Amino acid sequence: MKEGAINIGLIGLGTVGSGTFELLQRNSDLIRRRAGCGINIRRIAVRQKDKPRSVDVAPDLLTEDAWEIVNDPAVEVVVEVMGGVEPARALLLSAIEQGKSVVTANKELLAKHGAQLMDAAREKRVDVNFEGSVAGGIPLITPLKQSLAANRIERVTGILNGTTNYILTRMAREGLDFDEALREAQQKGFAESDPSSDVDGHDAAYKLAIVSAIAFGSRIPVEEIFREGISRIRIQDIRYAAELGYVIKLLAIAQSESEGFELRVHPTLLPVEHPLASVSDEFNAIMVEGDGVGRVMFYGKGAGAGPTGSAVVADIIDTARNILHGATGRIPCTCDQSLPLRRYEDVKSMFYFRMLVADRPGVLARIAGILGEEGVSIASMIQKGEQGRLAEVVWITHRARQKAVDRSIQRIQETDIVPQITNVIHVTE
Amino acid sequence: MKEGAINIGLIGLGTVGSGTFELLQRNSDLIRRRAGCGINIRRIAVRQKDKPRSVDVAPDLLTEDAWEIVNDPAVEVVVEVMGGVEPARALLLSAIEQGKSVVTANKELLAKHGAQLMDAAREKRVDVNFEGSVAGGIPLITPLKQSLAANRIERVTGILNGTTNYILTRMAREGLDFDEALREAQQKGFAESDPSSDVDGHDAAYKLAIVSAIAFGSRIPVEEIFREGISRIRIQDIRYAAELGYVIKLLAIAQSESEGFELRVHPTLLPVEHPLASVSDEFNAIMVEGDGVGRVMFYGKGAGAGPTGSAVVADIIDTARNILHGATGRIPCTCDQSLPLRRYEDVKSMFYFRMLVADRPGVLARIAGILGEEGVSIASMIQKGEQGRLAEVVWITHRARQKAVDRSIQRIQETDIVPQITNVIHVTE
């Protein structure tokens, strides 16, 4: 067993990097005891050395050249918290090829190029740890790889993006419309100035790809995940959903059924009594369903310096333990299958429709008739406030195939009785 | 790296043993892929070989002598799911001394003799894994030892006993009294015929001792945990609590504050919006608060063949991975401190009092006066239905020291105005 301290190099000193640095400093005694050795930060790569920083770093630790870290023979673990695909991919691949273990919180890199990194790591028998890439500080990757390893995973359902959850919560609680809630999230630092990665569901799709690969043991082509963001959700939808006993959340869903394998990210009406329904503000939560364990749920903060730093440092400790015991590569990637994805049009779901219809006798019967002909059966319907000679109607359907729903909508739009189908949203039980 | 299959011996084939056996059979392909080798059940010790069983076991696998398993040189991992202190302790100690790793779901054994097992295991550099001992299938031990290892843990709050949670849920939902709800739980198999281990809080205290040892890095003398069961809780308490915005749960609490270290198991009024408040029926949940991660919560089924089997098999897989990599003992016990426990009378808490008082002017003022003199300040009060010349009054206090509360109660009882203090229950924020 190796003794002393493990040398690490940190690439990136933004929010996550600072959180990582701070925890390593503040809890160094406790970390030494748990890891079995000290963790020594040998070098930190930053974009600009002389920038003012929130953490107190000795200036001679800093470099503007990340390759200095990767190529330093004394660095045993490369910790990448810079984000983005390049140069992170090239840096980590080189580190792995030099026999170093790596820790990363880079969801985009893993979702797009995880397989390449994992193959290289398996070859070199080093660790690639990435607890911080999904759901911040919430233990999820390690529980999936270890504590739930006895289970055939049937379904993963998650609120994996804090920004959109914050926006939806503010809309529901304060009656804000989407644009107002987004602006507020930006002011509070919960949303970026370009919010599209969060709002359009890219961020959640990256995380779903990472989690599903482990849960289902399959390569996941992230670009094939069905993805729809929250910008079409209106305050009216949230209010009607509430009347019907639902909340609206941006859910990431992966499930394996006899009919195929499904991956999707979209706004969803969730019954208020569902364990994920009460997950509010910027919090994240993930429900995992396995054939042995049943339903388990993990809840906490999905972002921020402290939470994500907690995950990154945990990975560093675990890697250090493996280095001490000569056991890096202890849990290799086993995502070797290529499960065929069910085509989106074949996915079955319940649906919510909101539409403006002509306010005259026979109209609802005609719509219901079209739905029935397409095999879409109605679970409930409410008719709301009139707008001139139009009425607003909300329907909830039973489970139906996406294809049948699309066809119904097209046929309804071709009539002259429904000037506008305002929204169509998935519903889950 | 070792190849092939790992031989395990299973001691016990009751609920947990059967769940373990079933998962190992059903998911053997998937487990082989994740563990990196097959898991071969070499022998199973049972009390009585010819008993009818729910699982389909080849008769020649069975033995009535557990020592045959422990002493079999081919058995590399001893899996103990028989429960109770002896002979489990002697069997596991002998296995460890022979250099075998062990997996156990035995909370009583770990709470009472964990230190002895851990010391022996450290000496021999073998694994002692015990995910199944706390909260069934919910990943908790591994997340604490690994995913949260960067954090100084500040507080652990758990609903760790499914039986009492089921009883309290039934009382709240159906208006059953304690005895009726207990009988129902027994009929449904959620409570034992002798329910005292669950109902009196022993079971939760064992689990709290195990979790706290890891979270706070300290030996925990389980007999020093303050413990109070739920048998004093009446349906009236649950109703008054609801009126005041609380639910009543049996909580296990461990916290480390500047003033000292606290461990206690007792019924608690919890605000309805608290994440643990909606944990119902036989479900368990644990909230962990760390200095980096903030609050994280784990939720799921805390007992049963499938959930606990899931945890036991996960431990077997993890042990197998360590054996393959020559890395058993990779995460040794680090619970070496002996944190001094704060005396129960020095613990600070909010409190709920329910009392019958003489229904005449000046009585409430006199009670309030005594509380004030002892430094117990009142947060809210409701006066309820009269019983003859008596009225029922419920008080909620602000945070006060247990000692001051005890003294107040004694002084109030010495007056002639309060014939009965019906209940005193902790309240948390």
PDB file of C-alpha atoms in Angstrom, chain A residues 285-412:
ATOM      1  CA  ALA A 285     -34.267  14.694  -7.370  1.00  0.00           C
ATOM      2  CA  ILE A 286     -34.023  11.347  -9.103  1.00  0.00           C
ATOM      3  CA  MET A 287     -36.251   8.335  -8.674  1.00  0.00           C
ATOM      4  CA  VAL A 288     -34.775   4.984  -9.659  1.00  0.00           C
ATOM      5  CA  GLU A 289     -36.916   1.857  -9.951  1.00  0.00           C
ATOM      6  CA  GLY A 290     -35.235  -1.551  -9.779  1.00  0.00           C
ATOM      7  CA  ASP A 291     -36.596  -5.088  -9.776  1.00  0.00           C
ATOM      8  CA  GLY A 292     -35.257  -5.787  -6.279  1.00  0.00           C
ATOM      9  CA  VAL A 293     -35.226  -2.473  -4.487  1.00  0.00           C
ATOM     10  CA  GLY A 294     -38.496  -1.023  -5.808  1.00  0.00           C
ATOM     11  CA  ARG A 295     -38.564   2.787  -5.873  1.00  0.00           C
ATOM     12  CA  VAL A 296     -35.729   4.747  -4.299  1.00  0.00           C
ATOM     13  CA  MET A 297     -35.301   8.498  -4.497  1.00  0.00           C
ATOM     14  CA  PHE A 298     -32.329  10.842  -4.115  1.00  0.00           C
ATOM     15  CA  TYR A 299     -32.848  14.523  -3.365  1.00  0.00           C
ATOM     16  CA  GLY A 300     -30.673  17.597  -2.890  1.00  0.00           C
ATOM     17  CA  LYS A 301     -29.003  20.570  -4.554  1.00  0.00           C
ATOM     18  CA  GLY A 302     -28.026  19.866  -8.124  1.00  0.00           C
ATOM     19  CA  ALA A 303     -25.572  22.705  -8.597  1.00  0.00           C
ATOM     20  CA  GLY A 304     -23.394  25.270  -6.854  1.00  0.00           C
ATOM     21  CA  ALA A 305     -19.858  25.428  -5.483  1.00  0.00           C
ATOM     22  CA  GLY A 306     -20.507  23.489  -2.254  1.00  0.00           C
ATOM     23  CA  PRO A 307     -22.706  20.682  -3.615  1.00  0.00           C
ATOM     24  CA  THR A 308     -20.755  20.029  -6.820  1.00  0.00           C
ATOM     25  CA  GLY A 309     -17.450  20.493  -4.957  1.00  0.00           C
ATOM     26  CA  SER A 310     -18.652  17.819  -2.525  1.00  0.00           C
ATOM     27  CA  ALA A 311     -19.125  15.370  -5.399  1.00  0.00           C
ATOM     28  CA  VAL A 312     -15.790  16.200  -7.038  1.00  0.00           C
ATOM     29  CA  VAL A 313     -13.845  15.819  -3.790  1.00  0.00           C
ATOM     30  CA  ALA A 314     -15.644  12.521  -3.078  1.00  0.00           C
ATOM     31  CA  ASP A 315     -14.401  11.271  -6.444  1.00  0.00           C
ATOM     32  CA  ILE A 316     -10.876  12.445  -5.616  1.00  0.00           C
ATOM     33  CA  ILE A 317     -11.007  10.557  -2.297  1.00  0.00           C
ATOM     34  CA  ASP A 318     -12.267   7.419  -3.986  1.00  0.00           C
ATOM     35  CA  THR A 319      -9.583   7.607  -6.657  1.00  0.00           C
ATOM     36  CA  ALA A 320      -6.964   8.119  -3.956  1.00  0.00           C
ATOM     37  CA  ARG A 321      -8.191   4.997  -2.147  1.00  0.00           C
ATOM     38  CA  ASN A 322      -7.871   3.022  -5.374  1.00  0.00           C
ATOM     39  CA  ILE A 323      -4.369   4.352  -6.013  1.00  0.00           C
ATOM     40  CA  LEU A 324      -3.332   3.430  -2.459  1.00  0.00           C
ATOM     41  CA  HIS A 325      -4.596  -0.117  -2.984  1.00  0.00           C
ATOM     42  CA  GLY A 326      -3.359  -0.493  -6.543  1.00  0.00           C
ATOM     43  CA  ALA A 327      -6.968  -0.894  -7.573  1.00  0.00           C
ATOM     44  CA  THR A 328      -7.646   1.877 -10.086  1.00  0.00           C
ATOM     45  CA  GLY A 329     -10.086   0.702 -12.707  1.00  0.00           C
ATOM     46  CA  ARG A 330     -11.875  -1.239  -9.934  1.00  0.00           C
ATOM     47  CA  ILE A 331     -15.304  -0.484 -11.426  1.00  0.00           C
ATOM     48  CA  PRO A 332     -14.862  -0.288 -15.190  1.00  0.00           C
ATOM     49  CA  CYS A 333     -17.555   0.949 -17.515  1.00  0.00           C
ATOM     50  CA  THR A 334     -19.995  -1.831 -18.374  1.00  0.00           C
ATOM     51  CA  CYS A 335     -22.129   0.192 -20.797  1.00  0.00           C
ATOM     52  CA  ASP A 336     -21.297  -2.069 -23.705  1.00  0.00           C
ATOM     53  CA  GLN A 337     -24.716  -2.823 -25.117  1.00  0.00           C
ATOM     54  CA  SER A 338     -26.402  -0.712 -27.773  1.00  0.00           C
ATOM     55  CA  LEU A 339     -30.042  -0.964 -26.772  1.00  0.00           C
ATOM     56  CA  PRO A 340     -32.303   0.035 -29.654  1.00  0.00           C
ATOM     57  CA  LEU A 341     -34.254   3.171 -28.841  1.00  0.00           C
ATOM     58  CA  ARG A 342     -37.987   3.133 -29.367  1.00  0.00           C
ATOM     59  CA  ARG A 343     -38.983   5.715 -31.977  1.00  0.00           C
ATOM     60  CA  TYR A 344     -40.553   8.724 -30.366  1.00  0.00           C
ATOM     61  CA  GLU A 345     -43.792   8.310 -32.301  1.00  0.00           C
ATOM     62  CA  ASP A 346     -44.199   4.852 -30.753  1.00  0.00           C
ATOM     63  CA  VAL A 347     -43.877   6.078 -27.176  1.00  0.00           C
ATOM     64  CA  LYS A 348     -47.045   5.754 -25.108  1.00  0.00           C
ATOM     65  CA  SER A 349     -48.040   8.454 -22.647  1.00  0.00           C
ATOM     66  CA  MET A 350     -50.993  10.263 -21.187  1.00  0.00           C
ATOM     67  CA  PHE A 351     -51.445  13.774 -22.618  1.00  0.00           C
ATOM     68  CA  TYR A 352     -52.788  17.192 -21.683  1.00  0.00           C
ATOM     69  CA  PHE A 353     -54.291  19.336 -24.489  1.00  0.00           C
ATOM     70  CA  ARG A 354     -55.281  22.970 -24.119  1.00  0.00           C
ATOM     71  CA  MET A 355     -57.226  24.454 -27.026  1.00  0.00           C
ATOM     72  CA  LEU A 356     -59.514  27.291 -28.021  1.00  0.00           C
ATOM     73  CA  VAL A 357     -62.703  26.000 -29.579  1.00  0.00           C
ATOM     74  CA  ALA A 358     -65.787  27.551 -31.141  1.00  0.00           C
ATOM     75  CA  ASP A 359     -68.341  27.941 -28.335  1.00  0.00           C
ATOM     76  CA  ARG A 360     -71.327  26.223 -29.912  1.00  0.00           C
ATOM     77  CA  PRO A 361     -73.201  22.941 -29.550  1.00  0.00           C
ATOM     78  CA  GLY A 362     -71.651  19.810 -31.030  1.00  0.00           C
ATOM     79  CA  VAL A 363     -68.078  21.062 -31.062  1.00  0.00           C
ATOM     80  CA  LEU A 364     -66.808  19.050 -28.097  1.00  0.00           C
ATOM     81  CA  ALA A 365     -68.568  15.948 -29.407  1.00  0.00           C
ATOM     82  CA  ARG A 366     -66.807  16.353 -32.735  1.00  0.00           C
ATOM     83  CA  ILE A 367     -63.356  16.675 -31.077  1.00  0.00           C
ATOM     84  CA  ALA A 368     -64.065  13.713 -28.832  1.00  0.00           C
ATOM     85  CA  GLY A 369     -65.145  11.794 -31.925  1.00  0.00           C
ATOM     86  CA  ILE A 370     -61.867  12.433 -33.730  1.00  0.00           C
ATOM     87  CA  LEU A 371     -59.856  11.435 -30.642  1.00  0.00           C
ATOM     88  CA  GLY A 372     -61.916   8.263 -30.329  1.00  0.00           C
ATOM     89  CA  GLU A 373     -61.416   7.339 -33.985  1.00  0.00           C
ATOM     90  CA  GLU A 374     -57.648   7.636 -33.507  1.00  0.00           C
ATOM     91  CA  GLY A 375     -57.765   5.449 -30.397  1.00  0.00           C
ATOM     92  CA  VAL A 376     -57.073   8.282 -27.956  1.00  0.00           C
ATOM     93  CA  SER A 377     -59.470   7.952 -25.039  1.00  0.00           C
ATOM     94  CA  ILE A 378     -60.340  10.823 -22.740  1.00  0.00           C
ATOM     95  CA  ALA A 379     -59.729  10.678 -18.975  1.00  0.00           C
ATOM     96  CA  SER A 380     -61.072  14.119 -18.056  1.00  0.00           C
ATOM     97  CA  MET A 381     -62.081  17.443 -19.561  1.00  0.00           C
ATOM     98  CA  ILE A 382     -62.681  20.946 -18.230  1.00  0.00           C
ATOM     99  CA  GLN A 383     -64.118  23.901 -20.081  1.00  0.00           C
ATOM    100  CA  LYS A 384     -62.843  27.302 -18.995  1.00  0.00           C
ATOM    101  CA  GLY A 385     -63.411  31.041 -19.426  1.00  0.00           C
ATOM    102  CA  GLU A 386     -64.765  32.196 -22.765  1.00  0.00           C
ATOM    103  CA  GLN A 387     -62.918  34.547 -25.089  1.00  0.00           C
ATOM    104  CA  GLY A 388     -65.530  36.157 -27.352  1.00  0.00           C
ATOM    105  CA  ARG A 389     -67.213  33.319 -29.189  1.00  0.00           C
ATOM    106  CA  LEU A 390     -64.447  30.930 -28.224  1.00  0.00           C
ATOM    107  CA  ALA A 391     -64.101  28.723 -25.147  1.00  0.00           C
ATOM    108  CA  GLU A 392     -60.919  27.305 -23.673  1.00  0.00           C
ATOM    109  CA  VAL A 393     -61.002  23.553 -23.162  1.00  0.00           C
ATOM    110  CA  VAL A 394     -58.504  21.309 -21.409  1.00  0.00           C
ATOM    111  CA  TRP A 395     -58.403  17.537 -21.933  1.00  0.00           C
ATOM    112  CA  ILE A 396     -56.417  14.810 -20.221  1.00  0.00           C
ATOM    113  CA  THR A 397     -56.172  11.559 -22.170  1.00  0.00           C
ATOM    114  CA  HIS A 398     -55.507   8.009 -21.112  1.00  0.00           C
ATOM    115  CA  ARG A 399     -52.275   6.397 -22.335  1.00  0.00           C
ATOM    116  CA  ALA A 400     -52.001   6.684 -26.088  1.00  0.00           C
ATOM    117  CA  ARG A 401     -49.284   6.337 -28.666  1.00  0.00           C
ATOM    118  CA  GLN A 402     -47.594   9.614 -29.666  1.00  0.00           C
ATOM    119  CA  LYS A 403     -48.340   8.801 -33.300  1.00  0.00           C
ATOM    120  CA  ALA A 404     -52.083   8.604 -32.634  1.00  0.00           C
ATOM    121  CA  VAL A 405     -51.981  11.858 -30.716  1.00  0.00           C
ATOM    122  CA  ASP A 406     -50.122  13.649 -33.516  1.00  0.00           C
ATOM    123  CA  ARG A 407     -52.649  12.383 -36.045  1.00  0.00           C
ATOM    124  CA  SER A 408     -55.592  13.474 -33.879  1.00  0.00           C
ATOM    125  CA  ILE A 409     -54.148  16.952 -33.513  1.00  0.00           C
ATOM    126  CA  GLN A 410     -53.642  17.278 -37.221  1.00  0.00           C
ATOM    127  CA  ARG A 411     -57.218  16.190 -37.919  1.00  0.00           C
ATOM    128  CA  ILE A 412     -58.639  18.525 -35.264  1.00  0.00           C
TER     129      ILE A 412
END
